Coordinates of C-alpha atoms in Angstrom, one line a residue:
S1 CA 11.6 6.9 18.6
Q2 CA 9.7 7.9 15.4
K3 CA 6.1 8.0 14.3
I4 CA 6.0 5.4 11.5
S5 CA 4.3 6.5 8.3
K6 CA 5.3 3.6 6.0
T7 CA 6.4 0.0 6.3
R8 CA 7.5 -2.2 3.3
W9 CA 8.9 -5.7 3.1
R10 CA 11.9 -6.1 0.8
P11 CA 10.9 -8.2 -2.2
L12 CA 12.2 -11.7 -2.4
P13 CA 13.9 -13.2 -5.4
A14 CA 11.4 -15.1 -7.6
A15 CA 12.5 -18.5 -6.6
A16 CA 12.9 -17.8 -2.9
L17 CA 11.3 -20.2 -0.5
Q18 CA 12.3 -18.5 2.8
P19 CA 10.0 -15.8 4.3
P20 CA 11.0 -12.2 4.0
D21 CA 13.7 -11.1 6.3
L22 CA 14.2 -7.4 5.8
F23 CA 11.8 -4.4 5.8
A24 CA 12.1 -0.7 5.6
T25 CA 10.2 2.0 7.5
G26 CA 9.8 5.7 7.0
S27 CA 8.8 8.3 9.6
W28 CA 6.7 11.4 9.7
D29 CA 5.9 14.3 12.0
N30 CA 9.4 14.2 13.7
E31 CA 12.0 16.9 13.8
D32 CA 14.4 14.6 12.1
N33 CA 12.6 12.0 9.9
R34 CA 14.4 8.8 8.9
L35 CA 14.3 6.0 6.4
A36 CA 15.4 2.8 8.2
V37 CA 16.1 -0.8 7.3
W38 CA 15.4 -3.6 9.7
G39 CA 16.1 -7.3 9.9
V40 CA 13.8 -9.8 11.5
G41 CA 16.5 -12.3 12.3
D42 CA 15.9 -16.0 13.0
L43 CA 12.6 -17.8 13.0
G44 CA 13.4 -19.5 16.3
N45 CA 11.4 -17.4 18.6
V46 CA 7.8 -17.8 18.1
G47 CA 5.4 -17.5 21.1
L48 CA 2.5 -19.6 21.9
S49 CA 0.0 -17.5 19.9
G50 CA 2.2 -17.2 16.9
E51 CA 3.6 -13.8 17.8
Y52 CA 7.2 -13.3 16.8
Q53 CA 9.2 -12.9 20.0
G54 CA 12.5 -11.4 18.8
E55 CA 12.9 -7.7 18.3
P56 CA 13.4 -6.5 14.7
Q57 CA 17.0 -5.3 14.5
L58 CA 17.8 -1.9 13.2
L59 CA 20.4 -2.5 10.5
C60 CA 20.8 1.1 9.3
D61 CA 19.0 4.4 8.8
I62 CA 19.5 7.7 7.1
R63 CA 18.0 11.2 7.4
H64 CA 15.1 12.1 5.2
D65 CA 14.0 15.6 4.4
G66 CA 10.3 16.0 5.1
D67 CA 7.7 13.4 6.1
V68 CA 7.9 10.0 4.3
M69 CA 4.6 10.0 2.4
D70 CA 5.1 6.8 0.5
M71 CA 7.7 4.2 -0.2
Q72 CA 8.3 1.3 -2.5
F73 CA 11.2 -1.1 -3.1
L74 CA 12.3 -0.7 -6.7
D75 CA 14.3 -3.9 -6.4
E76 CA 16.1 -5.8 -3.6
E77 CA 18.6 -3.0 -3.0
R78 CA 16.8 0.3 -3.9
I79 CA 14.0 2.0 -2.2
V80 CA 12.0 4.9 -3.7
V81 CA 10.7 7.4 -1.2
A82 CA 8.1 10.2 -1.7
S83 CA 8.5 13.3 0.5
S84 CA 6.1 15.9 1.8
T85 CA 8.6 18.4 0.3
G86 CA 7.7 17.2 -3.2
T87 CA 11.1 15.5 -3.7
V88 CA 11.4 11.8 -4.8
T89 CA 14.5 10.0 -3.7
I90 CA 16.0 6.6 -4.5
F91 CA 18.0 5.2 -1.6
R92 CA 20.3 2.3 -2.0
H93 CA 20.7 -0.2 0.8
H94 CA 24.3 -1.6 0.8
Q95 CA 24.1 -5.0 2.4
N96 CA 27.8 -5.6 2.6
N97 CA 28.3 -2.9 5.2
Q98 CA 24.7 -2.1 6.1
T99 CA 24.5 1.5 5.1
L100 CA 22.0 3.6 3.2
S101 CA 23.0 6.2 0.6
V102 CA 21.2 8.5 -1.9
N103 CA 21.2 6.9 -5.3
Q104 CA 19.2 9.4 -7.2
R105 CA 17.0 12.4 -6.3
W106 CA 14.4 14.3 -8.2
E107 CA 14.1 17.6 -6.4
K108 CA 10.5 19.0 -6.3
A109 CA 9.0 16.5 -8.6
H110 CA 5.8 18.0 -7.3
Y111 CA 5.3 21.7 -6.7
H112 CA 2.5 24.3 -6.5
V113 CA 3.8 27.4 -8.3
N114 CA 7.0 26.7 -10.1
Q115 CA 9.8 24.2 -9.6
D116 CA 12.5 26.9 -9.0
A117 CA 10.8 28.8 -6.2
S118 CA 12.7 28.3 -2.9
C119 CA 9.5 27.1 -1.3
G120 CA 6.3 25.9 -2.9
G121 CA 7.0 22.2 -3.1
A122 CA 3.8 20.1 -3.0
A123 CA 3.8 16.8 -1.2
C124 CA 4.4 13.8 -3.2
T125 CA 1.7 11.5 -1.9
G126 CA 2.1 8.3 -3.8
V127 CA 4.7 6.3 -5.6
I128 CA 4.6 2.9 -7.4
C129 CA 7.4 1.1 -9.1
N130 CA 7.7 -1.4 -12.0
N131 CA 11.5 -1.4 -12.3
P132 CA 12.9 0.6 -13.9
E133 CA 9.8 2.8 -14.2
I134 CA 8.5 4.9 -11.2
V135 CA 5.2 6.7 -11.2
T136 CA 4.6 9.5 -8.6
V137 CA 1.5 11.5 -7.8
G138 CA 1.1 14.5 -5.6
E139 CA -1.0 17.2 -3.9
D140 CA -0.4 19.3 -7.0
G141 CA -2.5 16.9 -9.1
R142 CA 0.5 16.1 -11.2
I143 CA 1.6 12.6 -12.4
N144 CA 5.3 12.0 -13.2
L145 CA 6.8 9.0 -14.9
F146 CA 10.5 8.5 -14.1
R147 CA 13.0 5.9 -15.1
A148 CA 15.5 4.9 -12.4
D149 CA 18.4 5.5 -14.8
Q150 CA 17.4 8.9 -16.2
K151 CA 17.6 12.3 -14.6
D152 CA 14.7 13.9 -16.4
P153 CA 11.1 12.6 -16.1
V154 CA 10.1 10.4 -19.1
R155 CA 6.6 12.0 -18.9
T156 CA 4.8 14.5 -16.8
I157 CA 1.0 15.1 -16.9
D158 CA 0.9 18.6 -15.3
N159 CA -2.8 19.1 -14.7
A160 CA -3.8 15.5 -14.4
D161 CA -6.2 16.4 -11.6
S162 CA -7.6 19.5 -10.2
S163 CA -7.7 17.9 -6.7
T164 CA -5.1 16.1 -4.7
L165 CA -4.0 12.7 -6.0
H166 CA -3.6 10.5 -3.0
A167 CA -2.4 7.2 -4.4
V168 CA -1.4 5.3 -7.6
T169 CA -1.0 1.8 -8.7
F170 CA -0.2 0.0 -12.0
L171 CA -3.1 -1.8 -13.7
R172 CA -0.7 -3.2 -16.3
I173 CA 2.6 -2.2 -17.7
T174 CA 1.3 0.8 -19.6
E175 CA -1.7 1.7 -17.5
I176 CA -2.0 3.3 -14.1
L177 CA -4.9 4.0 -11.7
T178 CA -5.0 7.1 -9.5
V179 CA -7.4 8.0 -6.6
N180 CA -8.1 11.5 -5.6
S181 CA -9.6 13.7 -2.8
I182 CA -13.0 13.9 -4.4
G183 CA -13.7 10.2 -4.5
Q184 CA -12.7 9.5 -8.1
L185 CA -10.6 6.7 -9.7
K186 CA -9.0 7.5 -13.0
I187 CA -7.2 5.2 -15.4
W188 CA -4.3 6.7 -17.4
D189 CA -2.9 5.0 -20.5
L190 CA 0.8 6.0 -20.6
R191 CA 1.0 5.2 -24.3
Q192 CA -1.4 7.9 -25.1
Q193 CA 0.1 11.3 -25.5
R194 CA -3.1 13.2 -24.5
N195 CA -3.2 14.2 -20.9
E196 CA -6.7 12.9 -20.2
P197 CA -7.7 9.8 -18.3
S198 CA -9.0 7.0 -20.4
Q199 CA -11.7 6.2 -17.8
I200 CA -13.2 7.9 -14.7
F201 CA -15.0 6.1 -11.9
S202 CA -16.5 7.6 -8.8
L203 CA -18.2 7.0 -5.5
T204 CA -21.7 8.4 -6.2
G205 CA -22.2 11.9 -5.2
D206 CA -20.5 11.6 -1.8
R207 CA -17.1 12.9 -3.0
V208 CA -15.5 11.2 0.0
P209 CA -11.7 11.5 -0.4
L210 CA -10.0 8.2 -1.3
H211 CA -6.6 7.6 0.4
C212 CA -5.5 4.2 -0.9
V213 CA -5.8 1.8 -3.7
D214 CA -4.6 -1.7 -4.5
R215 CA -5.1 -4.0 -7.5
H216 CA -5.8 -7.7 -7.3
P217 CA -2.5 -9.4 -8.2
N218 CA -4.1 -12.0 -10.6
Q219 CA -7.3 -10.4 -11.8
Q220 CA -6.3 -6.9 -12.9
H221 CA -9.8 -5.7 -13.3
I222 CA -10.5 -6.0 -9.5
V223 CA -9.4 -3.0 -7.5
A224 CA -9.9 -2.1 -3.8
T225 CA -9.9 1.4 -2.4
G226 CA -10.3 3.0 1.0
G227 CA -11.0 6.5 2.0
Q228 CA -11.8 9.1 4.6
D229 CA -15.0 7.4 5.8
G230 CA -13.3 4.1 6.5
M231 CA -15.3 2.2 3.9
L232 CA -13.7 -0.5 1.8
S233 CA -14.8 -0.3 -1.8
I234 CA -14.3 -3.1 -4.4
W235 CA -14.4 -2.1 -8.1
D236 CA -14.6 -4.0 -11.3
I237 CA -13.1 -1.6 -13.8
R238 CA -14.5 -3.6 -16.7
Q239 CA -18.0 -2.5 -16.0
G240 CA -19.9 0.5 -14.7
T241 CA -18.4 3.5 -13.1
M242 CA -19.4 2.7 -9.5
P243 CA -18.0 0.2 -7.0
V244 CA -19.3 -3.4 -7.1
S245 CA -19.5 -3.4 -3.3
L246 CA -19.1 -1.0 -0.4
L247 CA -18.2 -2.7 2.9
N248 CA -18.4 -1.1 6.3
A249 CA -14.9 -1.2 7.7
H250 CA -13.2 1.3 9.9
E251 CA -14.5 4.1 12.1
A252 CA -12.0 6.6 10.7
E253 CA -9.8 7.1 7.6
M254 CA -8.5 4.0 6.0
W255 CA -4.8 4.6 5.2
E256 CA -3.8 1.5 3.3
V257 CA -5.4 -1.5 1.6
H258 CA -3.4 -4.5 0.4
F259 CA -4.3 -7.7 -1.3
H260 CA -2.0 -10.5 -0.2
P261 CA 0.3 -10.7 -3.2
S262 CA 0.3 -14.5 -3.5
N263 CA -3.0 -15.3 -1.7
P264 CA -5.4 -12.6 -2.9
D265 CA -8.4 -14.1 -1.2
H266 CA -6.9 -12.3 1.8
L267 CA -7.0 -8.5 2.0
F268 CA -5.6 -6.2 4.8
T269 CA -6.7 -2.7 5.7
C270 CA -5.4 -0.3 8.4
S271 CA -6.9 2.9 9.8
E272 CA -6.6 6.1 11.8
D273 CA -8.9 4.3 14.3
G274 CA -6.0 2.1 15.5
S275 CA -7.3 -1.1 13.9
L276 CA -5.8 -3.5 11.3
W277 CA -8.4 -5.8 9.6
H278 CA -7.7 -9.1 7.9
W279 CA -10.5 -9.8 5.3
D280 CA -10.6 -13.5 4.4
T281 CA -12.8 -14.6 1.4
S282 CA -11.1 -18.0 0.9
T283 CA -13.8 -20.6 0.5
D284 CA -12.2 -23.2 2.8
I285 CA -12.6 -21.3 6.0
S286 CA -14.8 -24.0 7.6
D287 CA -12.2 -26.7 6.9
K288 CA -9.2 -25.1 8.6
P289 CA -8.7 -24.6 12.3
S290 CA -9.1 -20.9 12.9
F291 CA -5.9 -19.3 14.2
L292 CA -8.0 -16.2 14.6
H293 CA -9.3 -17.1 18.0
Q294 CA -5.9 -17.0 19.6
G295 CA -4.7 -13.9 21.5
G296 CA -8.2 -12.8 22.3
R297 CA -9.0 -11.6 18.9
S298 CA -12.6 -10.9 17.9
T299 CA -13.8 -12.8 14.8
T300 CA -17.0 -12.3 12.8
Y301 CA -18.3 -15.3 10.8
F302 CA -20.7 -15.0 7.9
S303 CA -22.8 -17.9 6.7
H304 CA -22.1 -19.4 3.3
T305 CA -25.2 -19.4 1.2
T306 CA -23.9 -19.5 -2.4
M307 CA -22.6 -22.3 -4.5
N308 CA -18.9 -22.7 -5.3
Q309 CA -17.5 -19.4 -6.4
S310 CA -14.0 -20.6 -7.3
V311 CA -14.5 -19.4 -10.8
V312 CA -15.6 -15.9 -10.0
S313 CA -13.6 -13.9 -7.5
A314 CA -15.4 -13.7 -4.2
W315 CA -14.6 -10.1 -4.2
L316 CA -17.0 -9.4 -7.0
S317 CA -20.1 -10.9 -5.5
N318 CA -22.5 -8.0 -4.8
D319 CA -22.1 -8.4 -1.1
P320 CA -19.1 -10.6 -0.3
T321 CA -20.0 -10.7 3.3
K322 CA -23.2 -12.6 2.5
D323 CA -21.3 -15.5 1.1
R324 CA -18.5 -16.2 3.3
M325 CA -16.0 -13.8 4.7
E326 CA -14.1 -13.7 7.9
I327 CA -13.0 -10.3 9.2
T328 CA -10.6 -10.2 12.1
N329 CA -9.1 -7.2 13.8
L330 CA -5.4 -8.2 14.3
I331 CA -4.9 -5.5 16.9
P332 CA -7.2 -6.2 19.8
N333 CA -6.2 -3.2 21.9
Q334 CA -6.6 -0.3 19.6
T335 CA -4.2 2.6 20.2
L336 CA -3.1 5.4 17.9
S337 CA -3.4 5.4 14.1
V338 CA -2.1 2.4 12.1
N339 CA -0.6 4.3 9.2
S340 CA 0.9 1.5 7.1
L341 CA 1.0 -2.2 6.6
D342 CA 2.7 -4.6 4.2
V343 CA 2.2 -8.4 3.7
L344 CA 4.5 -10.9 2.0
G345 CA 4.4 -14.6 2.4
P346 CA 3.3 -15.5 5.9
C347 CA 4.5 -12.2 7.3
L348 CA 2.9 -8.9 8.2
V349 CA 4.6 -5.7 9.2
Y350 CA 2.8 -2.5 10.3
G351 CA 3.7 0.8 11.8
T352 CA 1.8 3.3 14.1
D353 CA 1.7 6.8 15.5
A354 CA 2.5 5.1 18.8
E355 CA 6.1 5.1 17.5
A356 CA 6.0 1.3 17.2
I357 CA 6.6 -1.3 14.6
Y358 CA 5.0 -4.7 14.8
V359 CA 5.9 -7.9 12.9
S360 CA 3.8 -11.0 12.7
R361 CA 5.5 -14.0 11.0
Q362 CA 2.6 -16.5 11.0
L363 CA -0.4 -14.9 9.2
F364 CA -1.7 -18.3 8.0
A365 CA -0.7 -20.5 10.9

Protein backbone atom coordinates (compact mmCIF):
# COMPACT_ATOMS: atom_id res chain seq x y z
CA SER A 1 0.00 0.00 0.00
CA GLN A 2 1.26 3.44 -0.92
CA LYS A 3 0.45 7.03 -0.09
CA ILE A 4 -0.76 8.42 -3.41
CA SER A 5 0.72 11.77 -4.42
CA LYS A 6 -0.52 12.02 -8.03
CA THR A 7 -3.31 10.54 -10.16
CA ARG A 8 -3.75 11.15 -13.91
CA TRP A 9 -6.10 9.75 -16.55
CA ARG A 10 -4.49 8.55 -19.74
CA PRO A 11 -5.59 10.93 -22.51
CA LEU A 12 -8.02 9.57 -25.06
CA PRO A 13 -7.59 9.80 -28.82
CA ALA A 14 -9.32 12.89 -30.20
CA ALA A 15 -12.23 11.04 -31.75
CA ALA A 16 -12.79 8.66 -28.84
CA LEU A 17 -16.33 8.34 -27.57
CA GLN A 18 -15.69 5.90 -24.75
CA PRO A 19 -14.84 7.08 -21.24
CA PRO A 20 -11.22 6.91 -20.09
CA ASP A 21 -10.15 3.43 -19.08
CA LEU A 22 -6.60 3.79 -17.77
CA PHE A 23 -4.99 5.98 -15.16
CA ALA A 24 -1.58 6.30 -13.58
CA THR A 25 -0.66 6.93 -9.96
CA GLY A 26 2.55 8.00 -8.27
CA SER A 27 3.39 7.58 -4.60
CA TRP A 28 5.32 9.50 -1.98
CA ASP A 29 6.66 9.12 1.54
CA ASN A 30 7.21 5.38 1.12
CA GLU A 31 10.47 3.45 1.41
CA ASP A 32 9.96 2.27 -2.13
CA ASN A 33 7.91 4.67 -4.27
CA ARG A 34 6.15 3.41 -7.38
CA LEU A 35 4.62 4.62 -10.60
CA ALA A 36 1.62 2.41 -11.37
CA VAL A 37 -0.85 2.04 -14.24
CA TRP A 38 -4.39 0.92 -13.50
CA GLY A 39 -7.34 -0.20 -15.59
CA VAL A 40 -10.93 0.54 -14.67
CA GLY A 41 -12.40 -2.36 -16.55
CA ASP A 42 -15.98 -2.71 -17.66
CA LEU A 43 -18.75 -0.23 -17.03
CA GLY A 44 -21.15 -2.90 -15.89
CA ASN A 45 -20.88 -2.42 -12.18
CA VAL A 46 -22.33 0.87 -11.12
CA GLY A 47 -24.02 1.06 -7.74
CA LEU A 48 -27.26 2.79 -6.86
CA SER A 49 -25.65 6.12 -6.13
CA GLY A 50 -23.46 6.11 -9.22
CA GLU A 51 -20.39 4.79 -7.49
CA TYR A 52 -18.28 2.50 -9.57
CA GLN A 53 -18.35 -0.93 -7.94
CA GLY A 54 -15.45 -2.74 -9.54
CA GLU A 55 -11.97 -2.42 -8.18
CA PRO A 56 -9.42 -0.69 -10.42
CA GLN A 57 -7.00 -3.36 -11.61
CA LEU A 58 -3.27 -2.83 -11.18
CA LEU A 59 -1.85 -3.46 -14.67
CA CYS A 60 1.82 -2.78 -13.95
CA ASP A 61 4.12 -0.73 -11.76
CA ILE A 62 7.77 0.27 -11.58
CA ARG A 63 10.04 1.62 -8.88
CA HIS A 64 10.58 5.39 -8.76
CA ASP A 65 13.53 7.09 -7.05
CA GLY A 66 12.25 9.70 -4.63
CA ASP A 67 8.71 10.98 -4.12
CA VAL A 68 6.55 11.47 -7.21
CA MET A 69 6.03 15.25 -7.08
CA ASP A 70 4.10 15.65 -10.33
CA MET A 71 3.13 13.59 -13.32
CA GLN A 72 1.68 14.19 -16.80
CA PHE A 73 0.93 11.97 -19.75
CA LEU A 74 2.99 13.11 -22.73
CA ASP A 75 0.86 10.97 -25.06
CA GLU A 76 -1.11 7.75 -24.76
CA GLU A 77 2.00 5.71 -23.98
CA ARG A 78 4.48 7.96 -22.21
CA ILE A 79 4.28 9.47 -18.74
CA VAL A 80 6.57 12.27 -17.53
CA VAL A 81 7.34 12.08 -13.82
CA ALA A 82 8.93 14.74 -11.59
CA SER A 83 10.93 13.51 -8.60
CA SER A 84 11.85 14.97 -5.22
CA THR A 85 15.44 14.09 -6.20
CA GLY A 86 15.30 16.69 -9.00
CA THR A 87 15.28 14.09 -11.75
CA VAL A 88 12.69 14.08 -14.54
CA THR A 89 11.88 10.70 -16.12
CA ILE A 90 9.78 9.64 -19.08
CA PHE A 91 8.31 6.17 -18.57
CA ARG A 92 6.76 4.19 -21.39
CA HIS A 93 3.72 2.02 -20.81
CA HIS A 94 3.86 -1.03 -23.08
CA GLN A 95 0.27 -2.08 -23.56
CA ASN A 96 1.01 -5.31 -25.38
CA ASN A 97 2.62 -6.93 -22.33
CA GLN A 98 1.58 -4.45 -19.61
CA THR A 99 5.00 -3.33 -18.46
CA LEU A 100 6.59 0.03 -17.69
CA SER A 101 10.11 0.98 -18.70
CA VAL A 102 12.30 4.07 -18.53
CA ASN A 103 12.20 5.83 -21.88
CA GLN A 104 14.35 8.86 -21.03
CA ARG A 105 15.77 10.45 -17.91
CA TRP A 106 17.16 13.88 -17.13
CA GLU A 107 19.22 13.41 -13.98
CA LYS A 108 19.07 16.34 -11.58
CA ALA A 109 17.19 18.63 -13.90
CA HIS A 110 16.80 20.65 -10.69
CA TYR A 111 19.63 21.14 -8.18
CA HIS A 112 20.73 23.53 -5.48
CA VAL A 113 24.51 23.79 -5.75
CA ASN A 114 25.75 22.15 -8.89
CA GLN A 115 24.48 19.37 -11.05
CA ASP A 116 27.48 17.13 -10.50
CA ALA A 117 27.44 17.06 -6.69
CA SER A 118 26.57 13.61 -5.36
CA CYS A 119 23.73 15.12 -3.38
CA GLY A 120 22.14 18.52 -3.73
CA GLY A 121 19.29 17.66 -6.06
CA ALA A 122 16.36 20.04 -5.63
CA ALA A 123 12.83 18.69 -5.87
CA CYS A 124 11.21 19.01 -9.27
CA THR A 125 7.81 20.26 -8.15
CA GLY A 126 5.88 20.64 -11.38
CA VAL A 127 5.78 19.36 -14.93
CA ILE A 128 3.53 20.20 -17.88
CA CYS A 129 3.60 18.69 -21.37
CA ASN A 130 2.67 19.77 -24.84
CA ASN A 131 4.11 16.91 -26.84
CA PRO A 132 7.02 16.89 -27.62
CA GLU A 133 7.76 19.78 -25.27
CA ILE A 134 8.02 19.36 -21.51
CA VAL A 135 8.41 22.20 -19.02
CA THR A 136 9.59 21.54 -15.46
CA VAL A 137 9.87 23.82 -12.42
CA GLY A 138 11.49 23.20 -9.08
CA GLU A 139 12.42 24.15 -5.56
CA ASP A 140 15.57 25.71 -7.01
CA GLY A 141 13.54 28.40 -8.82
CA ARG A 142 14.68 26.98 -12.16
CA ILE A 143 12.57 26.47 -15.30
CA ASN A 144 13.61 23.82 -17.84
CA LEU A 145 12.24 23.31 -21.32
CA PHE A 146 12.90 19.80 -22.65
CA ARG A 147 11.96 18.01 -25.82
CA ALA A 148 11.04 14.36 -25.49
CA ASP A 149 13.45 13.40 -28.26
CA GLN A 150 16.48 15.41 -27.07
CA LYS A 151 18.92 14.63 -24.31
CA ASP A 152 19.87 18.22 -23.50
CA PRO A 153 17.40 20.84 -22.34
CA VAL A 154 16.23 23.16 -25.13
CA ARG A 155 16.27 26.05 -22.67
CA THR A 156 16.98 26.62 -18.98
CA ILE A 157 16.13 29.75 -17.03
CA ASP A 158 18.44 29.35 -14.07
CA ASN A 159 17.32 32.01 -11.65
CA ALA A 160 13.77 32.33 -12.82
CA ASP A 161 12.59 32.74 -9.26
CA SER A 162 14.26 33.40 -5.94
CA SER A 163 11.58 31.32 -4.19
CA THR A 164 10.29 27.80 -4.80
CA LEU A 165 8.25 27.34 -7.97
CA HIS A 166 5.36 25.03 -7.12
CA ALA A 167 3.49 24.51 -10.37
CA VAL A 168 3.44 25.40 -14.05
CA THR A 169 0.93 25.37 -16.89
CA PHE A 170 0.92 26.33 -20.57
CA LEU A 171 -1.04 29.47 -21.41
CA ARG A 172 -0.42 28.97 -25.11
CA ILE A 173 2.19 27.12 -27.11
CA THR A 174 4.96 29.63 -26.40
CA GLU A 175 3.88 30.93 -23.00
CA ILE A 176 3.90 29.34 -19.58
CA LEU A 177 2.58 30.46 -16.23
CA THR A 178 4.30 29.60 -12.93
CA VAL A 179 3.17 29.99 -9.30
CA ASN A 180 5.56 30.33 -6.40
CA SER A 181 5.87 30.14 -2.64
CA ILE A 182 5.35 33.88 -2.10
CA GLY A 183 1.97 34.11 -3.80
CA GLN A 184 3.04 35.26 -7.26
CA LEU A 185 2.01 34.20 -10.75
CA LYS A 186 4.51 34.88 -13.49
CA ILE A 187 4.08 34.62 -17.25
CA TRP A 188 7.12 33.56 -19.28
CA ASP A 189 7.33 33.94 -23.05
CA LEU A 190 9.57 31.12 -24.24
CA ARG A 191 10.29 32.94 -27.50
CA GLN A 192 12.05 35.70 -25.60
CA GLN A 193 15.71 35.09 -24.87
CA ARG A 194 15.73 37.24 -21.77
CA ASN A 195 15.29 35.35 -18.51
CA GLU A 196 12.65 37.66 -17.07
CA PRO A 197 8.92 37.08 -16.77
CA SER A 198 6.79 39.12 -19.15
CA GLN A 199 4.18 39.73 -16.42
CA ILE A 200 3.91 39.28 -12.66
CA PHE A 201 0.67 38.97 -10.69
CA SER A 202 0.34 38.60 -6.97
CA LEU A 203 -2.04 38.03 -4.13
CA THR A 204 -1.88 41.36 -2.34
CA GLY A 205 0.59 41.61 0.46
CA ASP A 206 -0.21 38.23 1.97
CA ARG A 207 2.51 36.25 0.24
CA VAL A 208 0.53 33.08 0.78
CA PRO A 209 2.32 30.24 -1.02
CA LEU A 210 0.48 29.09 -4.15
CA HIS A 211 0.58 25.33 -4.73
CA CYS A 212 -1.42 24.74 -7.87
CA VAL A 213 -2.62 26.39 -11.06
CA ASP A 214 -4.86 25.49 -13.99
CA ARG A 215 -5.88 27.38 -17.09
CA HIS A 216 -9.43 27.45 -18.43
CA PRO A 217 -9.37 25.13 -21.47
CA ASN A 218 -11.25 27.49 -23.83
CA GLN A 219 -10.59 30.95 -22.43
CA GLN A 220 -6.88 31.11 -21.98
CA HIS A 221 -6.95 34.34 -20.00
CA ILE A 222 -8.85 32.70 -17.13
CA VAL A 223 -6.63 30.99 -14.57
CA ALA A 224 -7.44 29.33 -11.25
CA THR A 225 -4.93 28.94 -8.42
CA GLY A 226 -4.97 27.42 -4.96
CA GLY A 227 -2.60 27.82 -2.08
CA GLN A 228 -1.62 27.25 1.49
CA ASP A 229 -4.67 29.00 2.96
CA GLY A 230 -7.10 26.81 1.00
CA MET A 231 -8.54 29.79 -0.95
CA LEU A 232 -9.50 29.43 -4.59
CA SER A 233 -8.36 32.43 -6.64
CA ILE A 234 -9.68 33.20 -10.13
CA TRP A 235 -7.52 35.49 -12.29
CA ASP A 236 -8.05 37.28 -15.58
CA ILE A 237 -4.53 37.75 -16.87
CA ARG A 238 -5.63 40.34 -19.41
CA GLN A 239 -6.29 42.90 -16.72
CA GLY A 240 -4.89 43.99 -13.39
CA THR A 241 -2.34 42.16 -11.35
CA MET A 242 -4.68 40.84 -8.69
CA PRO A 243 -7.26 38.04 -8.73
CA VAL A 244 -10.77 38.76 -10.01
CA SER A 245 -12.22 36.76 -7.15
CA LEU A 246 -11.09 35.01 -3.99
CA LEU A 247 -13.35 32.21 -2.86
CA ASN A 248 -13.29 30.60 0.54
CA ALA A 249 -12.71 26.94 -0.06
CA HIS A 250 -10.71 24.53 2.05
CA GLU A 251 -9.56 24.64 5.64
CA ALA A 252 -6.01 23.67 4.77
CA GLU A 253 -3.62 23.66 1.79
CA MET A 254 -5.21 23.24 -1.61
CA TRP A 255 -3.07 20.74 -3.48
CA GLU A 256 -4.67 20.69 -6.93
CA VAL A 257 -7.18 22.65 -8.97
CA HIS A 258 -8.55 21.43 -12.32
CA PHE A 259 -11.05 22.85 -14.75
CA HIS A 260 -12.98 20.05 -16.41
CA PRO A 261 -11.21 19.82 -19.80
CA SER A 262 -14.39 19.63 -21.91
CA ASN A 263 -16.88 21.17 -19.50
CA PRO A 264 -15.04 24.09 -17.88
CA ASP A 265 -18.06 25.43 -16.02
CA HIS A 266 -17.05 22.68 -13.63
CA LEU A 267 -13.94 22.96 -11.51
CA PHE A 268 -12.49 20.57 -8.95
CA THR A 269 -10.21 21.23 -5.99
CA CYS A 270 -8.68 18.93 -3.37
CA SER A 271 -7.01 19.63 -0.07
CA GLU A 272 -4.93 18.59 2.87
CA ASP A 273 -8.15 18.82 4.90
CA GLY A 274 -9.43 15.61 3.29
CA SER A 275 -12.05 17.20 1.06
CA LEU A 276 -12.59 17.30 -2.70
CA TRP A 277 -14.89 20.04 -3.93
CA HIS A 278 -16.84 20.20 -7.17
CA TRP A 279 -17.58 23.85 -8.16
CA ASP A 280 -20.40 24.09 -10.69
CA THR A 281 -21.10 27.45 -12.39
CA SER A 282 -23.13 26.03 -15.27
CA THR A 283 -26.27 28.13 -15.66
CA ASP A 284 -28.77 25.31 -16.04
CA ILE A 285 -28.44 23.97 -12.53
CA SER A 286 -32.11 24.52 -11.72
CA ASP A 287 -33.19 22.57 -14.79
CA LYS A 288 -31.39 19.36 -14.13
CA PRO A 289 -32.13 16.86 -11.40
CA SER A 290 -29.34 17.17 -8.89
CA PHE A 291 -27.23 14.07 -8.58
CA LEU A 292 -25.49 15.80 -5.73
CA HIS A 293 -28.03 14.82 -3.12
CA GLN A 294 -27.20 11.15 -3.41
CA GLY A 295 -24.88 9.46 -1.01
CA GLY A 296 -25.48 11.91 1.78
CA ARG A 297 -23.46 14.66 0.21
CA SER A 298 -23.88 18.18 1.44
CA THR A 299 -24.76 20.74 -1.19
CA THR A 300 -24.82 24.52 -1.02
CA TYR A 301 -27.08 26.49 -3.38
CA PHE A 302 -26.67 30.14 -4.29
CA SER A 303 -29.52 32.14 -5.70
CA HIS A 304 -29.26 33.43 -9.22
CA THR A 305 -29.58 37.19 -9.40
CA THR A 306 -27.92 38.19 -12.64
CA MET A 307 -29.02 38.02 -16.22
CA ASN A 308 -27.81 35.45 -18.65
CA GLN A 309 -24.05 35.30 -18.46
CA SER A 310 -23.45 32.82 -21.23
CA VAL A 311 -21.29 35.34 -23.08
CA VAL A 312 -19.06 36.17 -20.16
CA SER A 313 -17.53 33.32 -18.26
CA ALA A 314 -19.24 32.87 -14.92
CA TRP A 315 -15.78 32.56 -13.43
CA LEU A 316 -15.09 36.22 -14.12
CA SER A 317 -18.02 37.77 -12.29
CA ASN A 318 -16.71 39.60 -9.25
CA ASP A 319 -18.18 37.07 -6.92
CA PRO A 320 -19.27 33.97 -8.83
CA THR A 321 -21.03 32.62 -5.75
CA LYS A 322 -23.56 35.48 -5.85
CA ASP A 323 -24.82 34.48 -9.25
CA ARG A 324 -25.18 30.81 -9.26
CA MET A 325 -22.74 28.27 -8.12
CA GLU A 326 -23.17 24.90 -6.58
CA ILE A 327 -20.36 23.58 -4.44
CA THR A 328 -20.34 19.97 -3.37
CA ASN A 329 -17.88 18.07 -1.26
CA LEU A 330 -17.54 14.76 -3.08
CA ILE A 331 -16.02 13.10 -0.01
CA PRO A 332 -18.56 13.15 2.78
CA ASN A 333 -16.41 11.47 5.40
CA GLN A 334 -13.19 13.42 5.39
CA THR A 335 -10.06 11.49 6.15
CA LEU A 336 -6.46 12.23 5.38
CA SER A 337 -5.12 14.61 2.77
CA VAL A 338 -6.50 14.35 -0.77
CA ASN A 339 -3.27 14.97 -2.68
CA SER A 340 -4.33 14.72 -6.29
CA LEU A 341 -7.31 14.51 -8.60
CA ASP A 342 -7.92 14.29 -12.32
CA VAL A 343 -11.09 14.61 -14.38
CA LEU A 344 -11.76 13.44 -17.92
CA GLY A 345 -15.16 12.95 -19.52
CA PRO A 346 -17.57 11.65 -16.86
CA CYS A 347 -14.76 10.26 -14.75
CA LEU A 348 -12.93 11.42 -11.65
CA VAL A 349 -9.93 9.78 -10.02
CA TYR A 350 -8.30 10.92 -6.81
CA GLY A 351 -5.64 9.67 -4.41
CA THR A 352 -5.06 10.18 -0.70
CA ASP A 353 -2.62 9.77 2.14
CA ALA A 354 -4.91 7.01 3.41
CA GLU A 355 -3.17 4.84 0.77
CA ALA A 356 -6.37 4.76 -1.24
CA ILE A 357 -7.38 5.51 -4.83
CA TYR A 358 -10.97 6.37 -5.68
CA VAL A 359 -12.69 6.36 -9.06
CA SER A 360 -16.07 7.89 -9.88
CA ARG A 361 -17.41 7.14 -13.34
CA GLN A 362 -20.55 9.27 -13.29
CA LEU A 363 -19.64 12.86 -12.50
CA PHE A 364 -22.59 14.27 -14.44
CA ALA A 365 -25.16 11.54 -13.98
